[in-house]
Amino acid sequence: MIKLGVNIDHVATLRQARLAIEPNLIRAAVLSEMYGADGITIHLREDRRHIQDNDLIIIRKAITKKLNLELATENNDVLALALDIVPDMATLVPETREEVTTEGGLNVENKTVRLKTENAIEKLKNKGVTISLFVDPKPEVMKIAKELGAEYIEIHTGAYSEAKNCKIRKVELQKIIEAVKSARAMGLNVNAGHGLNYDNVTEIAAIKEIEELNIGHSIVARSVFVGLPAAVKEMKELMINARKNILL
Ligand code: PXP
């Protein structure tokens, strides 16, 4: 069955807007788990714009399902914290201070990025953390991901999600399908995410080799109107129905 990783960064964004204690992040994580999340994803950014160090420590203890920590390999303090709390999965992402959100996949074709990634992977793997690399939907990066020691890749679905028309969306979907095939051929497990919402998730969830989707913004945004339990439940149902339809 396809899995849903709920990214709760933007619950923390709202809290940090007032430097307050509400909305409570643990409550968001636990409710997400209760209503269909198979795991919780958080991104501890260098600028700490949403998730704080203490959140990571508390969430690690509070949740019962998988903790997927997104982190950039450039940030030594974040890596040190990751090695300390030992998430179930670490998804290595690129990060720049100016970006509003993660703009692209890891540029593992670049030698410096590759060396830093390799170093982080080695340390995390020694602690028993499962490694996922956030990459663009390019078949050629899958071989590098495998060589670096990743067990999973997460395909960046941003270009698909932001496509301006159906024609572009179709092209982007095809790129994702090809990238999934290539990753599976290398023996990599495949997750995907970024920009997925209630209108565009079905086509991605229908790709049967994808194990998990990581979704944040659209779920937290919808929860403003319907509440987090309903928002999580509805997303999970869309994903499961997408899978059922291809099995029929
Ligand atoms: N996957 C990764 C690696 C991300 O960096 C993000 C954004 O934090 C997501 C998934 C979730 O993206 P969105 O918030 O657009 O659903």
Coordinates of C-alpha atoms and ligand atoms in Angstrom, one line a residue:
M1 CA 0.0 0.0 0.0
I2 CA 1.3 3.5 -0.8
K3 CA 2.5 5.4 2.2
L4 CA 2.0 9.0 3.3
G5 CA 4.6 11.0 5.1
V6 CA 3.1 14.1 6.5
N7 CA 5.4 17.0 6.6
I8 CA 4.5 19.2 9.5
D9 CA 7.1 22.0 9.0
H10 CA 4.3 24.6 8.3
V11 CA 2.6 23.9 11.6
A12 CA 5.8 25.1 13.1
T13 CA 5.9 28.0 10.6
L14 CA 2.6 29.2 12.1
R15 CA 3.9 28.8 15.6
Q16 CA 7.1 30.7 14.8
A17 CA 5.1 33.6 13.3
R18 CA 4.3 34.5 16.9
L19 CA 7.2 32.7 18.6
A20 CA 4.4 31.1 20.6
I21 CA 3.6 27.5 21.7
E22 CA 0.6 27.1 19.5
P23 CA -0.2 25.3 17.3
N24 CA 1.4 22.4 19.2
L25 CA 3.7 20.4 16.9
I26 CA 3.4 17.2 18.9
R27 CA -0.3 17.3 18.6
A28 CA 0.0 17.7 14.9
A29 CA 2.3 14.8 14.6
V30 CA 0.2 12.5 16.7
L31 CA -3.1 13.5 15.0
S32 CA -1.4 12.9 11.6
E33 CA -0.4 9.4 12.7
M34 CA -3.9 8.7 14.0
Y35 CA -5.6 9.7 10.7
G36 CA -3.5 8.1 8.1
A37 CA 0.2 9.2 8.1
D38 CA 2.6 6.4 7.9
G39 CA 5.4 8.7 9.0
I40 CA 6.2 12.2 10.0
T41 CA 8.6 14.3 8.0
I42 CA 10.4 17.5 9.3
H43 CA 13.1 19.6 7.8
L44 CA 15.5 21.2 10.3
R45 CA 16.8 24.1 8.3
E46 CA 20.0 26.0 8.9
D47 CA 18.0 29.2 9.6
R48 CA 15.6 27.4 11.9
R49 CA 12.7 29.2 10.2
H50 CA 10.2 26.6 11.3
I51 CA 11.4 23.4 13.0
Q52 CA 13.6 24.0 16.1
D53 CA 16.2 21.7 17.6
N54 CA 13.9 20.9 20.6
D55 CA 11.1 19.9 18.2
L56 CA 13.3 17.3 16.8
I57 CA 14.1 15.8 20.2
I58 CA 10.5 15.8 21.4
I59 CA 9.0 14.5 18.1
R60 CA 11.5 11.6 18.1
K61 CA 10.1 10.5 21.4
A62 CA 6.4 11.3 20.8
I63 CA 5.7 9.5 17.5
T64 CA 5.2 5.8 17.0
K65 CA 5.7 5.6 13.3
K66 CA 8.6 6.6 11.0
L67 CA 10.5 9.8 11.5
N68 CA 12.0 11.2 8.3
L69 CA 14.4 14.0 8.9
E70 CA 15.2 16.3 5.9
L71 CA 18.6 17.9 6.2
A72 CA 21.2 19.6 4.2
T73 CA 24.7 18.1 4.3
E74 CA 26.3 21.5 4.5
N75 CA 25.0 22.1 8.0
N76 CA 27.3 20.4 10.5
D77 CA 25.2 21.3 13.5
V78 CA 22.1 19.8 11.9
L79 CA 24.0 16.7 11.0
A80 CA 25.4 16.4 14.6
L81 CA 21.8 16.6 15.9
A82 CA 20.6 14.0 13.4
L83 CA 23.4 11.7 14.6
D84 CA 22.3 12.3 18.1
I85 CA 18.6 11.7 17.8
V86 CA 18.9 9.0 15.0
P87 CA 15.8 9.4 12.8
D88 CA 14.5 6.3 11.0
M89 CA 15.2 8.0 7.7
A90 CA 17.4 10.9 6.7
T91 CA 16.5 12.6 3.4
L92 CA 19.4 14.7 2.2
V93 CA 18.3 17.9 0.5
P94 CA 20.0 20.9 -0.9
E95 CA 19.4 24.2 1.0
T96 CA 20.0 27.8 0.4
R97 CA 19.1 30.6 2.8
E98 CA 17.2 32.7 0.2
E99 CA 14.9 30.0 -1.0
V100 CA 11.2 29.9 0.1
T101 CA 11.2 26.1 -0.1
T102 CA 13.6 23.4 -1.4
E103 CA 14.0 24.5 -5.0
G104 CA 15.6 21.5 -6.7
G105 CA 17.1 18.1 -6.1
L106 CA 20.6 17.4 -4.8
N107 CA 23.2 18.2 -7.5
V108 CA 25.0 14.9 -7.0
E109 CA 26.7 15.3 -10.4
N110 CA 28.8 18.0 -8.8
K111 CA 31.9 16.7 -7.1
T112 CA 31.9 18.8 -4.0
V113 CA 28.2 18.0 -3.4
R114 CA 29.0 14.4 -3.9
L115 CA 31.8 14.3 -1.4
K116 CA 29.8 16.1 1.3
T117 CA 26.8 13.8 0.6
E118 CA 29.1 10.7 0.8
N119 CA 30.5 11.9 4.1
A120 CA 27.1 12.5 5.7
I121 CA 25.8 9.2 4.3
E122 CA 28.6 7.3 5.9
K123 CA 28.1 8.8 9.3
L124 CA 24.3 8.4 9.3
K125 CA 24.5 4.9 8.0
N126 CA 26.9 3.9 10.8
K127 CA 24.1 4.9 13.2
G128 CA 21.6 2.7 11.4
V129 CA 19.7 5.6 9.6
T130 CA 18.1 4.7 6.3
I131 CA 19.3 7.2 3.6
S132 CA 17.2 8.9 1.0
L133 CA 18.5 11.4 -1.5
F134 CA 16.2 14.1 -2.8
V135 CA 16.8 14.2 -6.5
D136 CA 15.3 15.7 -9.7
P137 CA 13.5 13.3 -12.0
K138 CA 16.6 12.5 -14.1
P139 CA 17.4 8.9 -14.9
E140 CA 21.1 9.6 -15.0
V141 CA 21.4 10.6 -11.3
M142 CA 20.1 7.2 -10.1
K143 CA 23.4 5.4 -10.7
I144 CA 25.3 8.1 -8.7
A145 CA 22.7 7.8 -5.9
K146 CA 23.3 4.1 -5.8
E147 CA 27.1 4.5 -5.8
L148 CA 26.8 7.0 -2.9
G149 CA 25.1 4.3 -0.8
A150 CA 21.6 5.6 -0.8
E151 CA 18.8 3.0 -0.2
Y152 CA 16.1 5.4 -1.3
I153 CA 15.7 8.4 -3.5
E154 CA 12.9 10.9 -3.2
I155 CA 11.9 12.3 -6.6
H156 CA 11.3 16.1 -6.7
T157 CA 7.8 16.5 -8.0
G158 CA 8.0 20.3 -8.0
A159 CA 8.2 20.8 -11.8
Y160 CA 5.2 18.5 -12.3
S161 CA 3.2 20.3 -9.5
E162 CA 3.9 23.7 -10.9
A163 CA 3.3 22.9 -14.6
K164 CA 1.4 25.8 -16.2
N165 CA -0.7 23.6 -18.5
C166 CA -1.7 20.0 -19.1
K167 CA 0.9 19.5 -21.9
I168 CA 3.8 20.5 -19.6
R169 CA 2.3 18.5 -16.8
K170 CA 2.2 15.4 -19.0
V171 CA 5.8 15.9 -20.0
E172 CA 6.9 16.3 -16.3
L173 CA 4.9 13.2 -15.3
Q174 CA 6.7 11.2 -18.0
K175 CA 10.0 12.4 -16.6
I176 CA 9.0 11.1 -13.2
I177 CA 7.9 7.8 -14.6
E178 CA 11.2 7.3 -16.4
A179 CA 13.2 8.3 -13.3
V180 CA 11.2 5.9 -11.2
K181 CA 12.0 3.1 -13.7
S182 CA 15.7 3.9 -13.7
A183 CA 15.8 4.1 -9.9
R184 CA 14.1 0.7 -9.5
A185 CA 16.4 -0.8 -12.1
M186 CA 19.3 0.3 -9.9
G187 CA 17.7 -1.4 -6.9
L188 CA 16.7 1.9 -5.2
N189 CA 13.4 2.3 -3.4
V190 CA 11.5 5.3 -4.5
N191 CA 9.7 8.1 -2.6
A192 CA 8.4 11.4 -4.1
G193 CA 7.2 14.8 -3.0
H194 CA 7.0 18.5 -3.3
G195 CA 4.1 20.6 -4.3
L196 CA 1.7 17.7 -4.3
N197 CA -1.9 18.6 -3.5
Y198 CA -5.5 17.3 -3.6
D199 CA -5.8 18.1 -7.3
N200 CA -2.5 16.6 -8.6
V201 CA -1.6 13.8 -6.3
T202 CA -3.6 11.0 -8.1
E203 CA -1.4 10.7 -11.1
I204 CA 1.8 10.4 -8.9
A205 CA 0.2 8.0 -6.4
A206 CA -0.8 5.8 -9.3
I207 CA 2.8 5.1 -10.2
K208 CA 3.0 1.7 -8.5
E209 CA 6.7 1.6 -7.9
I210 CA 6.5 4.6 -5.6
E211 CA 6.6 3.6 -2.0
E212 CA 5.8 6.9 -0.2
L213 CA 4.7 10.5 -0.8
N214 CA 5.9 13.3 1.4
I215 CA 3.3 16.0 1.5
G216 CA 3.2 19.1 3.7
H217 CA 2.0 22.5 2.5
S218 CA -1.3 21.4 0.9
I219 CA -2.3 19.3 4.0
V220 CA -1.5 22.0 6.5
A221 CA -3.2 24.6 4.3
R222 CA -6.4 22.5 4.0
S223 CA -6.4 21.8 7.8
V224 CA -7.1 25.5 8.3
F225 CA -10.5 24.9 6.9
V226 CA -11.3 21.3 7.7
G227 CA -8.9 20.4 10.6
L228 CA -5.8 18.3 10.4
P229 CA -7.5 14.9 10.9
A230 CA -9.8 15.4 7.9
A231 CA -7.0 16.9 5.8
V232 CA -4.7 13.9 6.4
K233 CA -7.5 11.4 6.0
E234 CA -8.6 12.9 2.7
M235 CA -5.1 12.9 1.2
K236 CA -4.5 9.3 2.2
E237 CA -7.8 8.2 0.7
L238 CA -6.9 9.9 -2.6
M239 CA -3.6 8.1 -2.7
I240 CA -5.1 4.7 -1.9
N241 CA -7.9 5.2 -4.5
A242 CA -5.3 6.0 -7.1
R243 CA -3.6 2.7 -6.4
K244 CA -6.8 0.8 -6.3
N245 CA -7.8 2.1 -9.8
I246 CA -4.6 0.8 -11.4
L247 CA -5.1 -2.6 -9.8
L248 CA -8.6 -3.0 -11.1
Ligands
PXP1 N1 9.9 16.4 0.2 C1 11.0 17.2 0.4 C2 12.4 16.7 0.3 C3 10.8 18.6 0.8 O1 11.9 19.4 1.0 C4 9.5 19.1 1.0 C5 9.3 20.5 1.4 O2 9.8 20.6 2.7 C6 8.5 18.2 0.8 C7 8.7 16.9 0.3 C8 7.0 18.6 1.0 O3 6.7 19.6 0.0 P1 5.3 20.3 0.1 O4 5.3 21.1 1.4 O5 5.3 21.2 -1.1 O6 4.2 19.3 0.2

